[in-house]
Short mmCIF file of C-alpha atoms in Angstrom, two decimals:
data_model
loop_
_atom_site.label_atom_id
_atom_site.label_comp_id
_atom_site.label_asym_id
_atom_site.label_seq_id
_atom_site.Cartn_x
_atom_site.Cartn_y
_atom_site.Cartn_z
CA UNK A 1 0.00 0.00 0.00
CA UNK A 2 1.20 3.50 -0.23
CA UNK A 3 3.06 4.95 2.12
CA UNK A 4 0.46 7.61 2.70
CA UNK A 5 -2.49 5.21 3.13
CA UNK A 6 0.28 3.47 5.36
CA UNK A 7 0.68 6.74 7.52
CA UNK A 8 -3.56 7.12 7.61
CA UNK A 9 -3.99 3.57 8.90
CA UNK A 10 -0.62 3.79 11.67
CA UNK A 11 -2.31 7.06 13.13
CA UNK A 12 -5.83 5.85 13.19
CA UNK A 13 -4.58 2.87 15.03
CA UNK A 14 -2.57 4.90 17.44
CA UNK A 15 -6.02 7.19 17.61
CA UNK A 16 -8.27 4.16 18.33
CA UNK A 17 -5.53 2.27 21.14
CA UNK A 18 -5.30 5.76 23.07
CA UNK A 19 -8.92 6.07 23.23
CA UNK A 20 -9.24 2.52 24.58
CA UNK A 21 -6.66 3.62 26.75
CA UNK A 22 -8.52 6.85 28.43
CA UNK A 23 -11.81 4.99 28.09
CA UNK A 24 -10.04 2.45 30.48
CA UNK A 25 -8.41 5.04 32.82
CA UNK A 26 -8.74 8.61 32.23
CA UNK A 27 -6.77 10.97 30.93
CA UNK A 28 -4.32 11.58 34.04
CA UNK A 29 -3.91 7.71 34.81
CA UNK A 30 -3.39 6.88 31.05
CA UNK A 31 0.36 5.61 30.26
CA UNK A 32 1.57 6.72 26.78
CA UNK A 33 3.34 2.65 27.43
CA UNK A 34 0.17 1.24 27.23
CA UNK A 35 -0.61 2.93 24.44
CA UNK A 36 2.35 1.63 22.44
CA UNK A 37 1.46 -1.83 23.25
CA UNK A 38 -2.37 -1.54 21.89
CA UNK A 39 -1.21 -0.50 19.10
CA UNK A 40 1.38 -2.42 18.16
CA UNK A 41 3.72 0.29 16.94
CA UNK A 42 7.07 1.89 18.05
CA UNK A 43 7.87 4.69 19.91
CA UNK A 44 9.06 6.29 16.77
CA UNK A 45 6.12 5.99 15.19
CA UNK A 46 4.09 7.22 17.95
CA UNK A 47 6.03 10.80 18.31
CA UNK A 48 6.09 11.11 14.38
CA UNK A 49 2.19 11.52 14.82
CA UNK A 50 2.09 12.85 18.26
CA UNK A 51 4.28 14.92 20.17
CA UNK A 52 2.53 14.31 23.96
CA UNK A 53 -0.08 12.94 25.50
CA UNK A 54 -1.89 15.82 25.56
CA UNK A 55 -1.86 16.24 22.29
CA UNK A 56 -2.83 12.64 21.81
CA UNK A 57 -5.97 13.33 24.05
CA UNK A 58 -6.78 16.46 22.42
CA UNK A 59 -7.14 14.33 18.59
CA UNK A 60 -9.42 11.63 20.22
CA UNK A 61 -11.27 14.75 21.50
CA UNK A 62 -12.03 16.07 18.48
CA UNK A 63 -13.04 12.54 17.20
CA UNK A 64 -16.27 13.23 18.42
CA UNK A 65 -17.27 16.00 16.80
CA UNK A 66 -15.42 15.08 13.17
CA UNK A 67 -17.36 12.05 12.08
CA UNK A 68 -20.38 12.91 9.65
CA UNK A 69 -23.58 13.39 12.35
CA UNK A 70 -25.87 15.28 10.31
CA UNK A 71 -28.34 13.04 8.19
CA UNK A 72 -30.54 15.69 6.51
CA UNK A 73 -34.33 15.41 7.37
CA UNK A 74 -37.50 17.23 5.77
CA UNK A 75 -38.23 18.13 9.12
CA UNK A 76 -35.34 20.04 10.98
CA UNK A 77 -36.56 18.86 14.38
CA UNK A 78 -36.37 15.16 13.47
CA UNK A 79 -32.80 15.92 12.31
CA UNK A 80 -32.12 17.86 15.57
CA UNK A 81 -33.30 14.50 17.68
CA UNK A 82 -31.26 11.97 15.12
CA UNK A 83 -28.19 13.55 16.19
CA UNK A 84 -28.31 12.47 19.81
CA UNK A 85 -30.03 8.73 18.78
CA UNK A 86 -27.49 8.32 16.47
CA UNK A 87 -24.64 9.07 18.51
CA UNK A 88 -26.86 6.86 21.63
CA UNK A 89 -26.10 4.19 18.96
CA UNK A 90 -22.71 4.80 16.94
CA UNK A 91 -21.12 4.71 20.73
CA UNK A 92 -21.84 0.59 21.53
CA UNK A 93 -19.45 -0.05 18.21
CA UNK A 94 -17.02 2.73 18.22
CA UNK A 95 -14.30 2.97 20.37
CA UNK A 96 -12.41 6.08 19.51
CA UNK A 97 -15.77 7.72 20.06
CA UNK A 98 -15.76 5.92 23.52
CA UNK A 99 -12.91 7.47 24.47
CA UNK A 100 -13.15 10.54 23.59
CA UNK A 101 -16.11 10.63 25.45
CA UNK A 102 -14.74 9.50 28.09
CA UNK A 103 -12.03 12.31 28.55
CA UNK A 104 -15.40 14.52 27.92
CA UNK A 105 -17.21 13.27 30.99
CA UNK A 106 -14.46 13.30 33.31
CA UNK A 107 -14.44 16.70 35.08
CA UNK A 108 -10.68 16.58 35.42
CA UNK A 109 -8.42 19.20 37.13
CA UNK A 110 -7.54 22.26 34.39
CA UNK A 111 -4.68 19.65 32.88
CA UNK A 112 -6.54 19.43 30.00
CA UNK A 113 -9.62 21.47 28.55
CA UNK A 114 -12.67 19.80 27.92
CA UNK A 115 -14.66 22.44 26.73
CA UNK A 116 -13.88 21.48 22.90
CA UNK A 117 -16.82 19.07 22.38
CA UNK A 118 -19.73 20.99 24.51
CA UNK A 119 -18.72 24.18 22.07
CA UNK A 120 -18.60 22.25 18.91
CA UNK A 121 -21.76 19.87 19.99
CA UNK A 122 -24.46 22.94 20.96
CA UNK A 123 -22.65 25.10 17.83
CA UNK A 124 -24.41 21.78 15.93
CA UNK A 125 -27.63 21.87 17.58
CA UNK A 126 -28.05 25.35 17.79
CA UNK A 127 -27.25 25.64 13.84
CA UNK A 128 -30.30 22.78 13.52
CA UNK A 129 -32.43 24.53 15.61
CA UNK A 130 -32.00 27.73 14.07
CA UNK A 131 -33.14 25.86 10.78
CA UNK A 132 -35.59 24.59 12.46
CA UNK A 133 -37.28 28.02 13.75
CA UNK A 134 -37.14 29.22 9.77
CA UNK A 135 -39.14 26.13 9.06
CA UNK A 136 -41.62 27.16 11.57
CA UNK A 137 -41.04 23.72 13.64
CA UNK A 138 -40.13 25.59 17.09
CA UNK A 139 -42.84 26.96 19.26
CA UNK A 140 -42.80 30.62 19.27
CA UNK A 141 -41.43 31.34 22.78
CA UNK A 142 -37.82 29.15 22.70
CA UNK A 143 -34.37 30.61 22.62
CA UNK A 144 -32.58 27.96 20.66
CA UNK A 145 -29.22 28.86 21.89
CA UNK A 146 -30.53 28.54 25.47
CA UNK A 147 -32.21 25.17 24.38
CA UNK A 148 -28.96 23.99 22.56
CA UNK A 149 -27.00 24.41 25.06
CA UNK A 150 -29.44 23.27 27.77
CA UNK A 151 -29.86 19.24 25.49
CA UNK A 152 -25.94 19.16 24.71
CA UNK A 153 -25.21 19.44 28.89
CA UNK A 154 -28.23 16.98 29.85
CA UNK A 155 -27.54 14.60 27.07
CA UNK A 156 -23.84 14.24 28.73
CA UNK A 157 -25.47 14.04 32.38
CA UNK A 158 -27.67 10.72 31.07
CA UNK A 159 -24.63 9.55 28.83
CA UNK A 160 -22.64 9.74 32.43
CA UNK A 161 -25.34 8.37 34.75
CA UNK A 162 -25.87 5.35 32.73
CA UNK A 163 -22.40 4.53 32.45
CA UNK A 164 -22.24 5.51 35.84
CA UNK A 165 -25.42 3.32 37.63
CA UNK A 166 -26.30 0.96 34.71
CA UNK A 167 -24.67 -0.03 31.12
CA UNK A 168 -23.82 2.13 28.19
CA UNK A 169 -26.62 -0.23 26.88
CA UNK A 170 -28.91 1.94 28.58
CA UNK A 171 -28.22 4.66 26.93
CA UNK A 172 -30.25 4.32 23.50
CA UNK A 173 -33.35 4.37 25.61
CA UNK A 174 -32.47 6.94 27.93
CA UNK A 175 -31.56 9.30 25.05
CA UNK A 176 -34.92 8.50 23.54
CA UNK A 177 -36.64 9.19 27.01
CA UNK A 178 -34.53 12.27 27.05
CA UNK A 179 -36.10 13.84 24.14
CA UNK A 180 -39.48 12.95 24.53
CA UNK A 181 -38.93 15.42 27.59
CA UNK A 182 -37.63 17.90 26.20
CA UNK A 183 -39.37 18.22 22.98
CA UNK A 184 -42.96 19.13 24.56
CA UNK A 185 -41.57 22.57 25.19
CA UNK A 186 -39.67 23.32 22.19
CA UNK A 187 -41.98 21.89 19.20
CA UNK A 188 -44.55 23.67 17.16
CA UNK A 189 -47.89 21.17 18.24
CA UNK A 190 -48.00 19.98 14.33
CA UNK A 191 -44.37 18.58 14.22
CA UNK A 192 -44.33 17.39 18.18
CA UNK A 193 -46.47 14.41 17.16
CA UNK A 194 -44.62 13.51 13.95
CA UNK A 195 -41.25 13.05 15.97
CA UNK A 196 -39.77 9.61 15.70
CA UNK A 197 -37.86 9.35 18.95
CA UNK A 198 -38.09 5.28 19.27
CA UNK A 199 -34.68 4.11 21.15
CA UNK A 200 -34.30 2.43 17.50
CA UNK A 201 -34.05 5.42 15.77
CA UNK A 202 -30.41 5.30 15.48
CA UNK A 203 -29.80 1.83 14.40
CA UNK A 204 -32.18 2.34 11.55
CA UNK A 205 -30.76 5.50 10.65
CA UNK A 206 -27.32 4.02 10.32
CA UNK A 207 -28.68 0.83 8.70
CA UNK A 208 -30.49 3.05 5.93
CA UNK A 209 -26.96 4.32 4.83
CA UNK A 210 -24.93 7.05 4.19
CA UNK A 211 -24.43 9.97 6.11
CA UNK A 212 -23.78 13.83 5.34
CA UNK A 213 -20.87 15.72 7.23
CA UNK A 214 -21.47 18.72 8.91
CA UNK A 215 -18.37 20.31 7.07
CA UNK A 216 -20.24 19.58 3.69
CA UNK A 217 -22.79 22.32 1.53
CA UNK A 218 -25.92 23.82 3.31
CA UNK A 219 -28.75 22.08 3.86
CA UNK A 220 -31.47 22.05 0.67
CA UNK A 221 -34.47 23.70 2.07
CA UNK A 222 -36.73 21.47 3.85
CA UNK B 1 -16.23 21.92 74.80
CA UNK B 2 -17.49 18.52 75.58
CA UNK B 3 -15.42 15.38 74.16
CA UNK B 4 -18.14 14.16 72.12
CA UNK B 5 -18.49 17.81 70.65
CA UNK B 6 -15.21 18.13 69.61
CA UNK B 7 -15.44 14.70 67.88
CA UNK B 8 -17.77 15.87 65.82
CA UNK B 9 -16.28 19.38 64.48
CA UNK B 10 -12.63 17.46 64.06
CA UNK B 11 -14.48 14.91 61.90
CA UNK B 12 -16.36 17.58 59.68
CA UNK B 13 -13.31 19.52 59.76
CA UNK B 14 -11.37 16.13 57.97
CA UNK B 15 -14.32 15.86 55.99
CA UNK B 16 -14.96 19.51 54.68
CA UNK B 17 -10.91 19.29 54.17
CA UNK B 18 -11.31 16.05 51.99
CA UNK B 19 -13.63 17.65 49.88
CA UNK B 20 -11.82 20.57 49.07
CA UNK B 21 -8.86 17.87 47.90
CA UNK B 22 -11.45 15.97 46.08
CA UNK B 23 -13.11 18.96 44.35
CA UNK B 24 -9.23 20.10 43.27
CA UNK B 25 -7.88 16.92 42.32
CA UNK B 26 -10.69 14.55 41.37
CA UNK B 27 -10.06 11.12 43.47
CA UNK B 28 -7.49 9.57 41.99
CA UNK B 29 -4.99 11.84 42.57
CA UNK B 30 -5.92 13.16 45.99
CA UNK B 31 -3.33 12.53 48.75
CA UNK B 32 -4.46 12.23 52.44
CA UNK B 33 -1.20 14.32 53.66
CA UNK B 34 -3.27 17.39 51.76
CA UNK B 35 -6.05 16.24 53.51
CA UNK B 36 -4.26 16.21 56.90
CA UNK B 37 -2.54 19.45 55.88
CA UNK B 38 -5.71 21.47 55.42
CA UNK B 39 -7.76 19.96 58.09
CA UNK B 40 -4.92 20.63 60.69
CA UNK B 41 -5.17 17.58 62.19
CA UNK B 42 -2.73 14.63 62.88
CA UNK B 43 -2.97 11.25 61.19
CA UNK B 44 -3.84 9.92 64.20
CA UNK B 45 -6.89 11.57 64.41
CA UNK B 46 -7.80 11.58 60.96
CA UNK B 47 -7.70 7.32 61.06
CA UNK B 48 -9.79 7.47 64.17
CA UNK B 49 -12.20 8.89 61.88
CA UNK B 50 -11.78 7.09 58.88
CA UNK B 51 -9.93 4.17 57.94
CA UNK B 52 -8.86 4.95 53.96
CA UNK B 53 -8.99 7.54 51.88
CA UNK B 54 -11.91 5.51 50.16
CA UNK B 55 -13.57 5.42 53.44
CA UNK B 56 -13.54 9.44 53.59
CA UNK B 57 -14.25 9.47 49.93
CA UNK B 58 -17.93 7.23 50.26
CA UNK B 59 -18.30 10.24 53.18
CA UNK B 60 -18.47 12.89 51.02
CA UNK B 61 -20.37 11.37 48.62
CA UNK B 62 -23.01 10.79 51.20
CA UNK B 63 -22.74 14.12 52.61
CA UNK B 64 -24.38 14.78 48.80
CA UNK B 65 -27.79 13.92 49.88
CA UNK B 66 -27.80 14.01 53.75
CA UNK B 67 -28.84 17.62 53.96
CA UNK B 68 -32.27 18.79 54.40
CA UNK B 69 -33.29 19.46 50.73
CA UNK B 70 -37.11 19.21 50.96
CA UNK B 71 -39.11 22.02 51.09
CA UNK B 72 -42.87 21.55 51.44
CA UNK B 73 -44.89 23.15 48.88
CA UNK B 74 -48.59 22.99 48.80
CA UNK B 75 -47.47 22.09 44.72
CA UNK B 76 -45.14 19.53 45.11
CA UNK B 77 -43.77 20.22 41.13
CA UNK B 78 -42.66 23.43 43.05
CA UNK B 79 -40.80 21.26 45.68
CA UNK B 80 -39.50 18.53 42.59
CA UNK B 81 -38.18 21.93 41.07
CA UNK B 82 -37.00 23.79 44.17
CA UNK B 83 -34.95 20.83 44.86
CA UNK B 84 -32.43 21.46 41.66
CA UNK B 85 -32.72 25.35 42.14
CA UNK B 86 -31.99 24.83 45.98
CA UNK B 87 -29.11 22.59 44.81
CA UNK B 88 -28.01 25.09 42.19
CA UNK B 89 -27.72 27.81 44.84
CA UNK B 90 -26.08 26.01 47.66
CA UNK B 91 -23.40 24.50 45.55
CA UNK B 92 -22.01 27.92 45.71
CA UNK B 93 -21.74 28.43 49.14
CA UNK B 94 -21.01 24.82 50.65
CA UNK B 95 -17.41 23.14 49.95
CA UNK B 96 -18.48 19.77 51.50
CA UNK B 97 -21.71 20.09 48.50
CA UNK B 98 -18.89 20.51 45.89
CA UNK B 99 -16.49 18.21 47.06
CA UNK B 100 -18.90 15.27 46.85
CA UNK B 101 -20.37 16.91 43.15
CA UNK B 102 -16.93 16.35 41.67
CA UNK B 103 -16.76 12.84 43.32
CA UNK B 104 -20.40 12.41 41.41
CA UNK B 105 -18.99 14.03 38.32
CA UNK B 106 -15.71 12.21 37.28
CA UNK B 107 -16.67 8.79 35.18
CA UNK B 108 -13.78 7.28 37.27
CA UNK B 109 -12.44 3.85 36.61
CA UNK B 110 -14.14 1.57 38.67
CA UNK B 111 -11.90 2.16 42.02
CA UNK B 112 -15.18 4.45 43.71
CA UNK B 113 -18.27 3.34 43.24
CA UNK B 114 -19.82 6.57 42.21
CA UNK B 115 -23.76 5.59 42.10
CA UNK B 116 -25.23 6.38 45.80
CA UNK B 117 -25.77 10.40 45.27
CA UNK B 118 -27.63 8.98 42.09
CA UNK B 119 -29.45 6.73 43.33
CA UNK B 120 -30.35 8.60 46.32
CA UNK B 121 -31.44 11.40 43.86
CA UNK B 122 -33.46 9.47 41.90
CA UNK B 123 -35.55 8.26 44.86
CA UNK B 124 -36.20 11.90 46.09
CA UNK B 125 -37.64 12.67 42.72
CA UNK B 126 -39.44 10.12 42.37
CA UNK B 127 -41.10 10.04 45.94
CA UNK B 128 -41.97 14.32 45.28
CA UNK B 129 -43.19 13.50 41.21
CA UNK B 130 -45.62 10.43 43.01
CA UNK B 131 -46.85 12.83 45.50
CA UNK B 132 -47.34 15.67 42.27
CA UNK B 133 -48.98 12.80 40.75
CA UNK B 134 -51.63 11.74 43.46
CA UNK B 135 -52.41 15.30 43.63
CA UNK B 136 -53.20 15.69 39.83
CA UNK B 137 -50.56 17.79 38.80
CA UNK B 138 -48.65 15.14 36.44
CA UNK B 139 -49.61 14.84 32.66
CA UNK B 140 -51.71 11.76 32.20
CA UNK B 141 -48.98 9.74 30.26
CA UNK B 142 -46.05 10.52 32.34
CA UNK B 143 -43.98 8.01 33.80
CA UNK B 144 -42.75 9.19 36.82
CA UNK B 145 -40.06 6.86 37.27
CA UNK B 146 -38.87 7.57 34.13
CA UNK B 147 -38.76 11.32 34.70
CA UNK B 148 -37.25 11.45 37.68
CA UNK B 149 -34.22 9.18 36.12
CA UNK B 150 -34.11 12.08 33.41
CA UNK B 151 -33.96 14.96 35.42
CA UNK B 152 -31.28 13.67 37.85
CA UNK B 153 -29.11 12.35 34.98
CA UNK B 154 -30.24 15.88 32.86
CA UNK B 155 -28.94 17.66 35.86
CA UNK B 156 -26.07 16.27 36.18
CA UNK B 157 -24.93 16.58 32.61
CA UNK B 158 -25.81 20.66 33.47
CA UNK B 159 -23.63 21.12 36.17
CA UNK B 160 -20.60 19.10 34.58
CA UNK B 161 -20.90 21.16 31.38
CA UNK B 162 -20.93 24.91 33.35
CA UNK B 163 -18.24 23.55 34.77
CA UNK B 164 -16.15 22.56 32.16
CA UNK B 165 -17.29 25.44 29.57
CA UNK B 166 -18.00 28.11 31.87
CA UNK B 167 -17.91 28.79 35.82
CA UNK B 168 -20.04 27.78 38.89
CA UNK B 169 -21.88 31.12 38.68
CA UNK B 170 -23.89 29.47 35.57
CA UNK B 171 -25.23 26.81 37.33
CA UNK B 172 -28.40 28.68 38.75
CA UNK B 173 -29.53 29.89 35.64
CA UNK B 174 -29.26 26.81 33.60
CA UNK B 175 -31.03 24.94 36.48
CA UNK B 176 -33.50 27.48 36.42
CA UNK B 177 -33.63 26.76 32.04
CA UNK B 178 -33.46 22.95 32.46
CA UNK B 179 -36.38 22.63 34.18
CA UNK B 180 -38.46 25.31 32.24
CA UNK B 181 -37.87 22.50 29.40
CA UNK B 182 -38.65 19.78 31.09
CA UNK B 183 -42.15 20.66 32.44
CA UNK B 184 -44.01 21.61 29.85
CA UNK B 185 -44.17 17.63 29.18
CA UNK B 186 -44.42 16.73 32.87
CA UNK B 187 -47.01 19.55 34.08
CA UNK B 188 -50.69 19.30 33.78
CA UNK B 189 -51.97 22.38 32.00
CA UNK B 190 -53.32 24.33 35.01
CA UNK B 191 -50.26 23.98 37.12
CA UNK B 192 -47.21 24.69 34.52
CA UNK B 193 -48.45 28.35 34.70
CA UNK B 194 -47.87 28.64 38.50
CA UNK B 195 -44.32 26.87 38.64
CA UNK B 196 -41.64 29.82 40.01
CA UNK B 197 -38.42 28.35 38.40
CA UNK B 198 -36.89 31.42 38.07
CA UNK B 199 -32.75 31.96 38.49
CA UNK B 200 -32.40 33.51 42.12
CA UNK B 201 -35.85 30.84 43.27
CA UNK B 202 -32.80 29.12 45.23
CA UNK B 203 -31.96 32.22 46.86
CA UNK B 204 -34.71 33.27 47.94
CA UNK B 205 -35.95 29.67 49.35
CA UNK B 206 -32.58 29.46 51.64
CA UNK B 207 -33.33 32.95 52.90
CA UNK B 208 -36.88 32.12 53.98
CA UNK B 209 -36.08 29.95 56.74
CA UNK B 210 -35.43 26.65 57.71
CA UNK B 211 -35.82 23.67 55.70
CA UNK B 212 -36.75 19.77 56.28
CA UNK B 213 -34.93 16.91 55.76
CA UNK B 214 -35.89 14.02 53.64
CA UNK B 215 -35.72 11.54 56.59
CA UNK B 216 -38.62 13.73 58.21
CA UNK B 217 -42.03 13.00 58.82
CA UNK B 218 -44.04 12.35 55.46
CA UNK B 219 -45.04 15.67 53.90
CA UNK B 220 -48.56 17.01 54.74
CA UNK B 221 -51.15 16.66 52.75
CA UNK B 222 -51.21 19.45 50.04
#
């Protein structure tokens, strides 16, 4: 293979052993050692992609917010509620997303910041929402921004409670549940009942195929 | 001051000093010789007290939901509200309250069973949302259980995010916008008008007086 498609795969595979390895520990117990050994590469190797472990931690951050979460919906809302079911789902198969979500619900102690995920997450719900309120989906009282920001923090708090008390299998149906709260006060009263928020939403979205990335063109109008 | 006095301000002393390790330094890395520091204390009188530093640690977890945080309300989705917004407030005031939040708030790695304040949580809700309920002021689909699981877990996610993305000082007016989108699909009609969830509701509650504690009498009839 070529030696760039070679350099893709070592660093993904570097990517996906350090997020087992702060999915297993944290970020301040994780040993770069351990993360050598998952991945079955040498120190060299390692440093040519990554200089620390910070800056290790900070690309399986970012992991979370790269990988293509938008699938475009006639109705904004539905869109807005697929993210979170999709992600409920995507995170029982995918490790590096496991990790990274892992350094996101750790509070930690100012060693590393956090905050990279929350601001790209409710940037992505708001920008849904906003879409949303031209569409006339949103009842006429909400502050999106308020309400982005308000389902990207409680959407961690459940994603931490059930991994926390119960099983990350939990979560699906706790996202669902989570929605189905919020949603009363934020939907126009046609859309509310047209909402699909089933806790198998997100395994038939990613079933019925391919995805759009949020870095791709604007949305077609609804 | 009588022996048995003293006991008890050297152990909250150990404990109020544990926290304030534990809020700065998550669990992990938290040393007992900053405990022992801050609490001015000798070891020997810290291990008369408490055995490990997992010992002290399940202490301040409890110490989570030990104080009186029921209010009673003639509308007891005031009370299932006031207790977040009472929360919100004294989390800024009470280092033993934070302490045990950041024990609550780290995923961890299995060394600290981190469910209890959960738990405990989740069984205050849902005793004040089946009181709301017998009193008629719950939506008729509403599963109580389900919504008190949300809210607590919804809550959390809230407080970990101001924490990470912004400062404390947030908390009360997110808590204050978490539950003003949660209600509308929790609240019967007649009562989601009345609900004060307002920002400085915390405030003003802790100024009115005293309070009662969950392992009180059973509330009076409304």
């Amino acid at each position: 293979m070529a030696k760039q498609e070679r350099s893709i795969r070592t660093r993904r595979k570097i990517l996906e052993a350090a997020a087992s390895v702060f999915e297993e520990h944290g970020y301040g117990a994780a040993k770069l050692s351990a993360v050598l050994e998952r991945a079955e590469v040498t120190k060299g190797a390692l440093y040519f992609h990554f200089t620390s472990k910070e800056e290790l931690a900070y690309a399986v951050l970012d992991a979370q917010t790269e990988f293509p979460v938008r699938r475009v919906q006639r109705c904004r809302l539905q869109e807005f509620v697929d993210i979170g079911l999709l992600f409920a789902h995507r995170l029982s198969t995918d490790v590096l997303l496991r990790g990274s979500v892992r350094l996101t619900l750790d509070r930690g102690s100012g060693e590393l910041d956090r905050s990279g995920p929350y601001r790209g997450w409710i940037e992505l719900n708001h920008q849904v929402l906003k879409e949303a309120q031209e569409h006339g989906e949103v009842l006429p009282h909400v502050d999106v921004e308020e309400t982005a920001r308000i389902v990207v923090g409680g959407y961690a708090g459940i994603n931490l409670m059930t991994q926390i008390t119960g099983g990350l299998e939990d979560l699906e149906a706790m996202a669902g549940a989570f929605y189905r709260h919020v949603l009363p006060g934020v939907a126009a009263p046609g859309v509310l009942g047209t909402l699909d928020m089933a806790p198998d939403r997100g395994a038939r979205l990613l079933a019925a195929g391919p995805e759009r990335s949020t870095g791709g063109e604007p949305a077609p109008p609804g």
